[in-house]
Coordinates of C-alpha atoms in Angstrom, one line a residue:
Chain A
X1146 CA 0.5 25.7 -30.1
X1147 CA 3.8 25.1 -29.6
X1148 CA 5.1 27.6 -31.6
X1149 CA 2.9 29.9 -29.5
X1150 CA 4.7 28.8 -26.4
X1151 CA 8.0 29.2 -28.0
X1152 CA 7.2 32.5 -29.0
X1153 CA 5.9 33.8 -25.5
X1154 CA 9.0 32.1 -24.0
X1155 CA 11.2 34.0 -26.0
X1156 CA 9.7 37.2 -25.4
X1157 CA 9.8 36.6 -21.8
X1158 CA 13.8 35.9 -22.1
X1159 CA 13.9 39.2 -23.8
X1160 CA 12.0 41.0 -21.1
X1161 CA 13.9 39.4 -18.4
X1162 CA 17.4 40.5 -20.2
X1163 CA 15.9 44.3 -20.3
X1164 CA 15.0 44.1 -16.9
X1165 CA 18.3 42.7 -15.5
X1166 CA 20.4 45.0 -17.5
X1167 CA 18.3 48.0 -16.7
X1168 CA 18.5 47.1 -12.9
X1169 CA 22.1 46.8 -12.9
X1170 CA 22.3 50.3 -14.9
X1171 CA 20.1 51.8 -11.8
X1172 CA 21.9 50.2 -9.0
X1173 CA 25.5 51.4 -10.6
X1174 CA 24.3 55.1 -11.3
X1175 CA 23.6 55.1 -7.7
X1176 CA 26.8 53.5 -6.9
X1177 CA 29.3 54.8 -9.6
X1178 CA 30.4 57.9 -7.5
X1179 CA 31.7 55.4 -4.6
X1180 CA 33.2 52.6 -7.0
X1181 CA 34.2 54.2 -10.3
X1182 CA 33.0 53.4 -13.8
X1183 CA 35.6 50.6 -14.4
X1184 CA 34.1 48.2 -11.4
X1185 CA 30.6 49.1 -13.1
X1186 CA 31.8 46.7 -15.8
X1187 CA 32.5 44.1 -13.6
X1188 CA 28.5 44.3 -12.4
X1189 CA 27.6 44.2 -16.3
X1190 CA 29.7 41.1 -16.7
X1191 CA 28.2 39.3 -13.5
X1192 CA 24.7 40.2 -14.9
X1193 CA 25.6 38.6 -18.6
X1194 CA 27.4 35.7 -17.0
X1195 CA 24.3 34.8 -15.1
X1196 CA 21.9 35.5 -17.8
X1197 CA 24.0 33.2 -20.1
X1198 CA 23.3 30.2 -17.6
X1199 CA 19.6 30.3 -17.6
X1200 CA 18.8 31.9 -21.2
X1201 CA 19.1 31.5 -24.7
X1202 CA 22.3 32.9 -26.9
X1203 CA 20.1 35.5 -28.8
X1204 CA 18.8 37.4 -25.6
X1205 CA 22.3 36.8 -24.0
X1206 CA 24.0 38.6 -27.0
X1207 CA 21.5 41.4 -26.7
X1208 CA 22.4 41.7 -23.0
X1209 CA 26.3 41.8 -24.2
X1210 CA 25.3 44.3 -26.7
X1211 CA 23.2 46.6 -24.6
X1212 CA 25.2 46.6 -21.5
X1213 CA 28.0 47.5 -23.5
X1214 CA 26.2 50.6 -24.8
X1215 CA 24.9 51.6 -21.8
X1216 CA 28.2 51.4 -19.9
X1217 CA 29.6 53.5 -22.7
X1218 CA 26.7 56.3 -22.8
X1219 CA 26.4 56.6 -19.1
X1220 CA 29.6 55.7 -17.2
X1221 CA 32.6 56.4 -19.4
X1222 CA 33.9 59.6 -19.6
X1223 CA 32.8 61.9 -20.8
X1224 CA 29.5 60.6 -19.9
X1225 CA 26.0 61.0 -21.8
X1226 CA 28.0 60.6 -25.2
X1227 CA 29.0 57.7 -27.2
X1228 CA 32.5 59.3 -27.6
X1229 CA 34.9 57.3 -25.3
X1230 CA 37.6 59.9 -24.1
X1231 CA 40.8 57.7 -23.6
X1232 CA 42.4 55.1 -25.9
X1233 CA 42.6 53.2 -22.6
X1234 CA 38.9 53.1 -22.2
X1235 CA 38.3 52.2 -26.0
X1236 CA 40.6 49.2 -25.1
X1237 CA 38.5 48.9 -21.8
X1238 CA 35.3 48.8 -23.7
X1239 CA 36.4 46.5 -26.7
X1240 CA 37.8 43.8 -24.0
X1241 CA 34.4 44.2 -22.3
X1242 CA 32.4 43.6 -25.3
X1243 CA 34.7 40.2 -26.3
X1244 CA 34.4 38.9 -22.7
X1245 CA 30.8 39.2 -22.6
X1246 CA 30.6 37.6 -25.9
X1247 CA 32.8 34.8 -25.2
X1248 CA 31.0 34.3 -21.9
X1249 CA 27.6 34.0 -23.5
X1250 CA 28.8 31.6 -26.4
X1251 CA 30.8 29.1 -24.3
X1252 CA 27.9 28.9 -21.5
X1253 CA 25.3 28.2 -24.1
X1254 CA 27.7 25.7 -26.0
X1255 CA 28.1 23.7 -22.4
X1256 CA 24.5 24.1 -21.9
X1257 CA 23.8 22.4 -25.3
X1258 CA 26.6 19.5 -24.6
X1259 CA 24.7 18.8 -21.4
X1260 CA 21.2 18.4 -22.8
X1261 CA 22.4 16.1 -25.4
X1262 CA 24.3 13.9 -22.7
X1263 CA 21.2 13.7 -20.9
X1264 CA 18.7 13.3 -23.7
X1265 CA 20.8 10.4 -24.9
X1266 CA 21.2 8.9 -21.2
X1267 CA 17.3 8.9 -20.9
X1268 CA 17.1 7.4 -24.5
X1269 CA 19.5 4.5 -23.4
X1270 CA 17.5 4.2 -20.1
X1271 CA 14.1 3.8 -21.7
X1272 CA 15.6 1.5 -24.7
X1273 CA 16.7 -0.6 -21.8
X1274 CA 13.6 -0.9 -20.1
X1275 CA 11.7 -1.9 -23.3
X1276 CA 14.1 -4.7 -24.0
X1277 CA 13.6 -5.9 -20.5
X1278 CA 10.1 -5.7 -21.1
X1279 CA 9.9 -7.4 -24.3
X1280 CA 12.5 -10.3 -23.3
X1281 CA 10.4 -11.0 -20.4
X1282 CA 7.1 -10.7 -21.9
X1283 CA 8.2 -12.6 -24.9
X1284 CA 9.0 -15.7 -22.6
X1285 CA 6.5 -15.3 -20.0
X1286 CA 3.6 -14.7 -22.3
X1287 CA 4.8 -17.2 -25.0
X1288 CA 5.5 -20.0 -22.9
X1289 CA 1.6 -20.5 -21.8
X1290 CA 0.4 -19.4 -25.2
X1291 CA 2.6 -22.5 -26.8
X1292 CA 1.0 -24.7 -24.2
X1293 CA -2.4 -23.5 -25.0
X1294 CA -1.6 -24.1 -28.9
X1295 CA 0.1 -26.9 -28.7
X1296 CA -2.5 -28.7 -26.4
X1297 CA -5.4 -27.8 -28.3
X1298 CA -3.5 -28.8 -31.9
X1299 CA -3.2 -32.2 -30.2
X1300 CA -6.8 -32.5 -29.1
X1301 CA -7.9 -31.6 -32.4
X1302 CA -5.8 -33.6 -34.6
X1303 CA -4.9 -36.7 -32.9
X1304 CA -8.2 -36.8 -30.8
X1305 CA -8.3 -40.7 -31.8
X1306 CA -5.0 -41.8 -30.7
X1307 CA -5.2 -39.8 -27.4
X1308 CA -6.0 -41.9 -24.5
X1309 CA -8.4 -40.3 -22.1
X1310 CA -5.7 -39.8 -19.8
X1311 CA -3.8 -37.8 -22.2
X1312 CA -6.7 -35.8 -23.1
X1313 CA -7.6 -34.9 -19.4
X1314 CA -4.1 -34.0 -18.8
X1315 CA -3.9 -31.8 -22.0
X1316 CA -7.1 -29.8 -20.9
X1317 CA -5.6 -29.3 -17.5
X1318 CA -2.2 -28.0 -19.0
X1319 CA -4.3 -25.5 -21.0
X1320 CA -6.1 -24.6 -17.6
X1321 CA -2.9 -23.7 -16.0
X1322 CA -1.6 -22.1 -18.8
X1323 CA -4.6 -19.7 -19.2
X1324 CA -4.5 -18.7 -15.4
X1325 CA -0.3 -18.2 -15.5
X1326 CA -1.3 -16.0 -18.7
X1327 CA -4.1 -14.1 -16.8
X1328 CA -1.7 -13.6 -13.9
X1329 CA 0.9 -12.1 -16.1
X1330 CA -1.4 -9.9 -17.6
X1331 CA -2.6 -8.8 -14.3
X1332 CA 0.9 -7.9 -13.2
X1333 CA 1.3 -6.0 -16.6
X1334 CA -1.9 -4.1 -16.4
X1335 CA -0.8 -2.9 -12.5
X1336 CA 2.8 -2.2 -13.6
X1337 CA 1.4 0.2 -16.4
X1338 CA -1.0 1.6 -13.8
X1339 CA 1.9 2.4 -11.7
X1340 CA 4.1 4.0 -14.5
X1341 CA 1.4 6.1 -15.8
X1342 CA 0.8 7.4 -12.4
X1343 CA -2.9 7.2 -12.9
X1344 CA -3.4 5.2 -9.8
X1345 CA -5.9 6.5 -7.5
X1346 CA -5.9 5.2 -3.9
X1347 CA -9.7 4.6 -2.6
X1348 CA -9.1 4.4 1.1
X1349 CA -11.7 3.0 3.3
X1350 CA -12.0 1.3 6.8
X1351 CA -10.3 -2.2 6.7
X1352 CA -10.9 -5.0 8.9
X1353 CA -7.0 -6.2 8.7
X1354 CA -7.9 -9.6 9.7
X1355 CA -10.7 -10.4 6.9
X1356 CA -8.3 -8.5 4.4
X1357 CA -5.6 -11.0 5.3
X1358 CA -7.7 -14.2 5.1
X1359 CA -9.7 -12.9 2.1
X1360 CA -6.3 -12.9 0.4
X1361 CA -5.0 -16.3 1.8
X1362 CA -8.4 -18.1 0.2
X1363 CA -7.4 -16.8 -3.3
X1364 CA -4.0 -18.5 -2.6
X1365 CA -5.4 -21.8 -0.9
X1366 CA -3.8 -24.2 -4.0
X1367 CA -0.6 -22.4 -3.8
X1368 CA -0.3 -22.7 -0.1
X1369 CA -1.7 -26.3 0.2
X1370 CA 1.8 -27.7 1.0
X1371 CA 2.8 -24.8 3.0
X1372 CA 2.3 -24.2 6.9
X1373 CA 0.8 -20.8 7.0
X1374 CA -0.4 -19.0 10.5
X1375 CA -1.8 -15.5 11.0
X1376 CA -1.0 -13.4 14.1
X1377 CA -3.3 -10.8 14.4
X1378 CA -4.9 -9.6 17.7
X1379 CA -8.7 -9.1 18.0
X1380 CA -7.8 -5.6 19.4
X1381 CA -6.0 -4.4 16.2
X1382 CA -8.0 -1.2 15.4
X1383 CA -9.5 -0.7 11.7
X1384 CA -7.3 1.0 9.4
X1385 CA -7.9 3.0 6.2
X1386 CA -6.8 1.7 3.2
X1387 CA -7.3 0.7 -0.4
X1388 CA -8.6 -2.8 0.1
X1389 CA -8.0 -4.0 -3.5
X1390 CA -4.4 -2.7 -3.6
X1391 CA -3.6 -4.0 -0.3
X1392 CA -5.2 -7.5 -1.4
X1393 CA -2.8 -7.2 -4.4
X1394 CA 0.1 -6.6 -2.1
X1395 CA -0.3 -9.4 0.2
X1396 CA -1.0 -11.8 -2.6
X1397 CA 2.0 -10.9 -4.4
X1398 CA 3.9 -11.1 -1.0
X1399 CA 3.0 -14.7 -0.3
X1400 CA 2.9 -15.8 -4.1
X1401 CA 6.4 -14.4 -3.9
X1402 CA 7.5 -16.4 -0.6
X1403 CA 6.0 -19.9 -2.3
X1404 CA 8.0 -19.2 -5.2
X1405 CA 11.3 -19.0 -3.3
X1406 CA 10.9 -21.3 -0.6
X1407 CA 10.8 -25.0 -0.4
X1408 CA 7.6 -26.8 0.1
X1409 CA 6.6 -27.4 3.9
X1410 CA 8.2 -23.7 4.7
X1411 CA 6.4 -22.1 7.6
X1412 CA 4.8 -18.5 6.6
X1413 CA 3.8 -16.1 9.3
X1414 CA 1.6 -12.9 8.8
X1415 CA 1.7 -10.5 11.5
X1416 CA -0.2 -7.2 11.9
X1417 CA 0.4 -4.7 14.4
X1418 CA -0.4 -1.1 15.2
X1419 CA 3.2 0.6 15.9
X1420 CA 3.4 4.3 16.7
X1421 CA 0.2 5.2 14.2
X1422 CA 1.2 3.1 11.6
X1423 CA 0.0 -0.3 10.4
X1424 CA 2.6 -2.8 10.4
X1425 CA 2.1 -5.7 8.4
X1426 CA 4.6 -8.5 8.1
X1427 CA 5.3 -11.7 6.1
X1428 CA 7.9 -13.9 7.6
X1429 CA 9.2 -17.4 6.2
X1430 CA 11.7 -19.7 7.8
X1431 CA 13.2 -20.9 3.8
X1432 CA 16.5 -20.2 2.8
X1433 CA 16.6 -16.3 2.8
X1434 CA 18.1 -14.5 0.1
X1435 CA 21.6 -13.8 -1.0
X1436 CA 23.0 -10.8 0.6
X1437 CA 24.2 -9.7 -2.8
X1438 CA 20.6 -9.9 -4.4
X1439 CA 18.5 -8.5 -1.3
X1440 CA 18.5 -4.7 -2.4
X1441 CA 17.7 -5.7 -5.5
X1442 CA 14.5 -7.8 -4.9
X1443 CA 11.9 -5.0 -5.7
X1444 CA 13.6 -3.6 -8.9
X1445 CA 11.5 -3.9 -11.9
X1446 CA 12.1 -7.1 -13.9
X1447 CA 14.9 -8.3 -11.4
X1448 CA 14.8 -12.1 -10.9
X1449 CA 16.8 -13.6 -8.3
X1450 CA 19.2 -16.4 -9.5
X1451 CA 17.5 -19.5 -9.6
X1452 CA 14.1 -18.3 -9.9
X1453 CA 11.3 -20.7 -11.1
X1454 CA 9.8 -19.8 -14.5
X1455 CA 6.4 -18.1 -14.3
X1456 CA 7.4 -14.8 -12.8
X1457 CA 8.0 -11.7 -14.8
X1458 CA 10.0 -10.2 -12.0
X1459 CA 7.2 -7.6 -11.7
X1460 CA 5.4 -8.7 -8.6
X1461 CA 7.6 -7.2 -5.9
X1462 CA 8.1 -3.9 -7.9
X1463 CA 4.4 -3.8 -7.9
X1464 CA 4.0 -4.4 -4.2
X1465 CA 6.5 -1.6 -3.7
X1466 CA 4.5 0.7 -6.0
X1467 CA 1.0 0.0 -4.2
X1468 CA 2.7 0.7 -0.5
X1469 CA 4.6 3.9 -1.8
X1470 CA 0.9 5.1 -3.4
X1471 CA -0.1 4.5 0.5
X1472 CA 2.8 7.0 1.3
X1473 CA 4.3 3.9 3.4
X1474 CA 7.4 1.9 3.1
X1475 CA 8.6 -1.9 2.7
X1476 CA 12.0 -3.6 3.7
X1477 CA 13.2 -7.0 3.3
X1478 CA 15.7 -8.5 5.5
X1479 CA 17.3 -11.8 6.2
X1480 CA 16.7 -13.4 9.6
X1481 CA 19.7 -14.6 11.8
X1482 CA 17.8 -17.8 12.4
X1483 CA 17.0 -18.3 8.8
X1484 CA 14.4 -17.4 6.4
X1485 CA 13.6 -13.7 5.6
X1486 CA 11.2 -11.2 6.6
X1487 CA 9.2 -8.5 4.6
X1488 CA 7.9 -5.7 6.9
X1489 CA 5.3 -2.8 5.5
X1490 CA 4.8 0.2 7.6
X1491 CA 1.8 2.5 6.6
X1492 CA 0.9 5.7 8.1
X1493 CA -2.8 6.0 7.9
X1494 CA -6.0 6.7 10.1
X1495 CA -7.2 4.1 12.5
X1496 CA -10.4 3.4 14.3
X1497 CA -10.6 1.4 17.5
X1498 CA -14.5 1.1 17.3
X1499 CA -14.2 -2.5 17.4
X1500 CA -13.0 -2.3 20.9
X1501 CA -16.1 -0.8 22.1
X1502 CA -19.2 -2.9 23.4
X1503 CA -22.2 -3.8 21.3
X1504 CA -24.4 -0.8 20.5
Chain B
X1128 CA -37.1 -27.2 -14.6
X1129 CA -34.8 -25.0 -16.9
X1130 CA -35.5 -23.7 -20.5
X1131 CA -35.1 -20.1 -19.1
X1132 CA -34.3 -17.8 -22.0
X1133 CA -31.2 -16.0 -21.5
X1134 CA -30.0 -12.9 -23.6
X1135 CA -26.3 -12.5 -24.0
X1136 CA -25.3 -8.7 -25.1
X1137 CA -21.6 -8.8 -25.7
X1138 CA -19.9 -7.8 -28.8
X1139 CA -17.2 -10.4 -28.7
X1140 CA -18.1 -13.5 -31.2
X1141 CA -15.8 -15.7 -29.0
X1142 CA -17.6 -14.7 -25.7
X1143 CA -21.0 -15.1 -26.9
X1144 CA -20.2 -18.8 -28.4
X1145 CA -18.4 -19.7 -25.0
X1146 CA -21.6 -18.6 -23.3
X1147 CA -24.0 -20.3 -25.5
X1148 CA -22.4 -23.5 -25.4
X1149 CA -22.1 -23.4 -21.7
X1150 CA -25.9 -22.3 -21.3
X1151 CA -26.9 -24.7 -23.8
X1152 CA -25.3 -27.7 -22.0
X1153 CA -27.0 -26.4 -18.9
X1154 CA -30.4 -26.7 -20.7
X1155 CA -30.7 -23.0 -20.9
X1156 CA -32.1 -21.0 -24.3
X1157 CA -30.0 -18.5 -25.3
X1158 CA -30.5 -15.3 -27.7
X1159 CA -27.7 -13.3 -28.7
X1160 CA -27.0 -9.6 -29.6
X1161 CA -24.0 -8.2 -30.5
X1162 CA -24.7 -4.4 -29.5
X1163 CA -26.6 -2.4 -27.1
X1164 CA -28.9 -1.5 -29.4
X1165 CA -29.8 -4.8 -30.9
X1166 CA -30.0 -6.1 -27.2
X1167 CA -32.6 -3.3 -26.2
X1168 CA -34.7 -4.6 -29.3
X1169 CA -34.5 -8.2 -28.2
X1170 CA -35.3 -7.6 -24.8
X1171 CA -38.7 -5.7 -25.9
X1172 CA -39.6 -8.5 -28.4
X1173 CA -38.6 -11.7 -26.6
X1174 CA -38.6 -10.4 -22.8
X1175 CA -35.7 -13.0 -21.6
X1176 CA -35.7 -14.2 -18.2
X1177 CA -32.3 -12.8 -17.5
X1178 CA -29.8 -10.7 -19.1
X1179 CA -26.0 -11.1 -19.3
X1180 CA -24.8 -7.8 -20.2
X1181 CA -21.3 -6.6 -21.1
X1182 CA -20.3 -3.2 -19.8
X1183 CA -17.7 -2.4 -22.9
X1184 CA -20.2 -2.4 -26.0
X1185 CA -19.1 -0.8 -29.2
X1186 CA -22.3 1.5 -29.8
X1187 CA -23.2 2.7 -26.1
X1188 CA -21.9 2.1 -22.7
X1189 CA -23.1 -1.0 -20.6
X1190 CA -24.1 1.6 -18.0
X1191 CA -26.2 3.7 -20.3
X1192 CA -28.0 0.5 -21.6
X1193 CA -28.5 -0.8 -18.4
X1194 CA -30.2 2.1 -17.2
X1195 CA -32.4 2.1 -20.0
X1196 CA -33.4 -1.4 -19.3
X1197 CA -34.4 -0.7 -16.1
X1198 CA -36.9 2.0 -16.9
X1199 CA -39.3 -1.0 -17.9
X1200 CA -37.5 -4.6 -17.7
X1201 CA -37.6 -6.1 -14.2
X1202 CA -35.9 -9.5 -14.9
X1203 CA -32.3 -10.0 -13.6
X1204 CA -29.4 -8.3 -15.1
X1205 CA -25.9 -9.8 -14.7
X1206 CA -23.0 -7.3 -15.7
X1207 CA -20.0 -8.9 -17.3
X1208 CA -16.9 -6.6 -17.6
X1209 CA -13.3 -6.8 -18.1
X1210 CA -13.0 -3.7 -15.6
X1211 CA -11.9 -4.4 -12.4
X1212 CA -12.3 -1.0 -11.3
X1213 CA -14.5 -1.0 -8.3
X1214 CA -16.2 2.3 -9.0
X1215 CA -17.6 1.0 -12.2
X1216 CA -19.2 -2.3 -10.4
X1217 CA -20.9 -0.1 -7.4
X1218 CA -22.1 2.2 -10.1
X1219 CA -23.8 -0.9 -12.2
X1220 CA -25.2 -2.4 -9.0
X1221 CA -26.6 1.1 -7.9
X1222 CA -28.2 1.4 -11.2
X1223 CA -30.3 -2.0 -10.9
X1224 CA -27.9 -4.8 -12.0
X1225 CA -28.5 -7.9 -9.7
X1226 CA -24.7 -9.2 -9.9
X1227 CA -21.5 -8.9 -11.9
X1228 CA -18.8 -11.0 -13.2
X1229 CA -15.4 -10.0 -13.7
X1230 CA -13.9 -11.5 -17.1
X1231 CA -12.2 -13.9 -17.2
X1232 CA -14.5 -15.9 -15.0
X1233 CA -14.8 -19.8 -14.5
X1234 CA -18.3 -20.9 -15.9
X1235 CA -19.2 -22.8 -12.6
X1236 CA -19.1 -19.3 -10.9
X1237 CA -21.2 -17.9 -14.0
X1238 CA -23.8 -20.8 -13.7
X1239 CA -24.1 -20.2 -9.8
X1240 CA -24.5 -16.8 -10.3
X1241 CA -27.2 -17.0 -12.7
X1242 CA -29.3 -19.8 -10.9
X1243 CA -29.3 -17.7 -8.0
X1244 CA -30.4 -14.5 -9.8
X1245 CA -33.3 -16.6 -11.3
X1246 CA -34.1 -18.1 -8.2
X1247 CA -34.9 -14.9 -6.8
X1248 CA -36.7 -13.6 -9.5
X1249 CA -39.1 -16.8 -9.4
X1250 CA -40.3 -14.8 -6.4
X1251 CA -39.4 -17.1 -3.4
X1252 CA -42.6 -17.3 -1.5
X1253 CA -42.7 -15.4 1.6
X1254 CA -40.7 -17.4 3.5
X1255 CA -40.7 -17.0 7.5
X1256 CA -38.1 -19.5 7.9
X1257 CA -34.6 -19.7 6.0
X1258 CA -32.7 -22.6 6.4
X1259 CA -29.2 -23.1 5.4
X1260 CA -26.5 -25.9 5.8
X1261 CA -26.0 -25.4 9.8
X1262 CA -27.7 -22.1 10.0
X1263 CA -31.6 -21.1 10.2
X1264 CA -33.4 -17.8 10.3
X1265 CA -36.8 -17.5 11.7
X1266 CA -37.8 -14.1 10.2
X1267 CA -41.2 -14.2 12.1
X1268 CA -39.7 -14.6 15.5
X1269 CA -36.8 -12.9 14.8
X1270 CA -34.8 -16.3 15.9
X1271 CA -31.4 -17.1 14.6
X1272 CA -29.9 -20.6 15.2
X1273 CA -26.6 -22.3 14.5
X1274 CA -26.5 -26.1 14.5
X1275 CA -29.9 -26.1 16.2
X1276 CA -28.7 -23.9 19.1
X1277 CA -30.3 -20.3 19.1
X1278 CA -27.4 -17.6 18.6
X1279 CA -27.9 -14.4 20.7
X1280 CA -28.0 -11.5 18.2
X1281 CA -28.0 -7.6 19.0
X1282 CA -30.8 -5.7 17.0
X1283 CA -28.4 -4.2 14.7
X1284 CA -26.7 -7.9 14.1
X1285 CA -29.9 -9.2 13.2
X1286 CA -31.0 -6.4 11.4
X1287 CA -27.7 -6.7 9.2
X1288 CA -28.1 -11.0 8.9
X1289 CA -31.5 -10.8 8.0
X1290 CA -30.9 -8.1 5.1
X1291 CA -28.0 -10.2 4.1
X1292 CA -29.6 -13.7 4.0
X1293 CA -32.9 -12.2 2.5
X1294 CA -30.7 -11.4 -0.3
X1295 CA -28.9 -14.6 -0.7
X1296 CA -26.4 -14.9 -3.3
X1297 CA -26.6 -11.3 -4.0
X1298 CA -24.0 -8.5 -3.5
X1299 CA -24.8 -5.6 -1.4
X1300 CA -22.7 -2.6 -1.6
X1301 CA -21.4 -0.9 1.5
X1302 CA -23.5 2.0 1.0
X1303 CA -26.6 0.2 0.2
X1304 CA -25.9 -1.7 3.8
X1305 CA -25.0 1.4 5.8
X1306 CA -28.0 3.3 4.5
X1307 CA -30.4 0.5 5.2
X1308 CA -29.6 -0.5 8.7
X1309 CA -28.0 3.1 9.8
X1310 CA -30.1 5.3 7.8
X1311 CA -28.8 8.1 5.4
X1312 CA -27.2 10.0 8.1
X1313 CA -24.4 7.4 8.7
X1314 CA -23.4 6.6 5.3
X1315 CA -19.8 7.5 5.9
X1316 CA -19.2 5.5 8.9
X1317 CA -18.3 2.3 7.3
X1318 CA -16.3 1.3 10.2
X1319 CA -19.6 0.2 12.0
X1320 CA -20.4 -2.3 9.1
X1321 CA -16.8 -3.5 9.2
X1322 CA -17.0 -4.3 13.5
X1323 CA -20.6 -5.8 13.1
X1324 CA -19.6 -8.1 10.3
X1325 CA -16.7 -9.4 12.2
X1326 CA -19.2 -9.8 15.3
X1327 CA -21.5 -11.6 13.1
X1328 CA -19.2 -13.9 11.8
X1329 CA -18.0 -15.1 15.0
X1330 CA -21.4 -15.8 15.8
X1331 CA -22.6 -17.6 13.0
X1332 CA -19.6 -18.9 11.1
X1333 CA -18.1 -22.6 12.1
X1334 CA -14.7 -20.5 11.0
X1335 CA -15.1 -16.9 11.3
X1336 CA -11.6 -16.4 9.6
X1337 CA -13.0 -18.7 6.3
X1338 CA -16.4 -17.3 6.2
X1339 CA -19.0 -19.6 4.1
X1340 CA -22.2 -17.1 4.7
X1341 CA -20.9 -13.9 4.6
X1342 CA -18.3 -13.2 2.0
X1343 CA -16.1 -9.9 1.4
X1344 CA -16.5 -8.6 -2.2
X1345 CA -13.0 -6.5 -2.1
X1346 CA -13.9 -2.8 -2.3
X1347 CA -17.5 -3.3 -3.2
X1348 CA -19.6 -4.7 -0.6
X1349 CA -20.7 -8.3 1.0
X1350 CA -22.7 -11.5 -0.4
X1351 CA -24.4 -13.9 1.6
X1352 CA -24.1 -17.3 0.1
X1353 CA -26.8 -19.6 1.7
X1354 CA -25.8 -22.8 -0.4
X1355 CA -22.4 -24.0 -0.6
X1356 CA -22.0 -24.6 -4.1
X1357 CA -21.5 -21.1 -4.8
X1358 CA -17.9 -20.2 -5.6

């Protein structure tokens, strides 16, 4: 298959080469009474140089050779013979051929060098990506796994020495670790869905209020010590969104707030319709982000300094990915009065049927 | 009162073991199958009261097994799946599954779903009045009461509530609800469904933002839960 593609690609290059050289020949034949046969050589040289920028070495060499031959045969007096009249023109032809060759070879060399640098860059980038991924994974997955294995070992081996209270505590540790493990796996699956580009958005009418409260319910235990308020007008239209993806977006955003702000922080969730777009924001009155880190918050694997353990640094990049899958945007800013604010803007269809009267 | 016979069709030994221990400790009888073929054979010979069916079986897709079983087996089938894809779940519900659980699930949730499905299958008598914690629905006279006070519902609101309540504990997909209430010509007008659900919640829920009766199943549909032990 690959060979087949390669073959057709080479054939295509030869066809392009011949077409370009013959086209220049035709144009030059029309013009050479006005410009003289020496200028024709420059026209061919331009053609060969342009071909060298895009094609492989062999077709370009063919172009150099073919154009030299055509120049000689059709243009250099005596015309329509291979013979070259004057020693001056003989020198011209030789120089033309050498310049065309150097041009072809050098351009090709530069292109090869560029390509190898690019390959190296890409390879380094992906090595860095996987190193970060593996580091993050080995820590964030192994910690809960260690807890589970250690706790079960204890329960199996020292069952007699353990007090009832210890046993209850170990079991609760296993439970916490398992939930944490599940969250990490969920994040990784979402990330790989984004990376592979197979995310399929399934838009349907969403009641934003239902979406927000449903997500908050899932976060009940995380939010027990926070004061949460939701500000959504009853007149807010319905919007067409992927309910599942948006649920994950709001979940990750709020979970992120609880990880970076002290207990007792106030969290406000607002939704509005602004210029045909859905605006959804999450505001807190915590400590805000460091100015030098704020622009990196959505980066994959980036973890803010002093972050508590238990995150992979994937949460916010998944948020960004899911919002972009909706063709929307998300911004993060520190507020002058303290705290920070995430603002989501999504252009999408809306419906005001909820404003109408019953039936 | 238990001693219902439950068949587990799952190829993972660990999952079967976990489910068996959980179900035994709640006085259910359990039989196991590790493949779809084995499962179908056991359903026809033992006729269990309920089937827990994993969608990702090695020999044949759970969807195929489900369709095959539904040709003659009428007892409840609950789908267990690692797939969180909504399409997968909707397809299973459309093919006659009574309910679904996504791995990992909590055992409390599993037991609640099993009880609810068995209760329905036990053929609740043709009750004319359904009474829940602070809500009652008199199907014969079309009267809904919240805390003993009559709630005024429009015809559509009542139709939606009674459909949901008569399927207490069961997920009803958006498509199913639209078709039942508005007819097949309105199957794509899901915005009406959102609006009526919101209106109903305002009328029958103590806190419409934290509904206890009409629960949203993300991207799939709604589930009425009459008894508060669910979830």
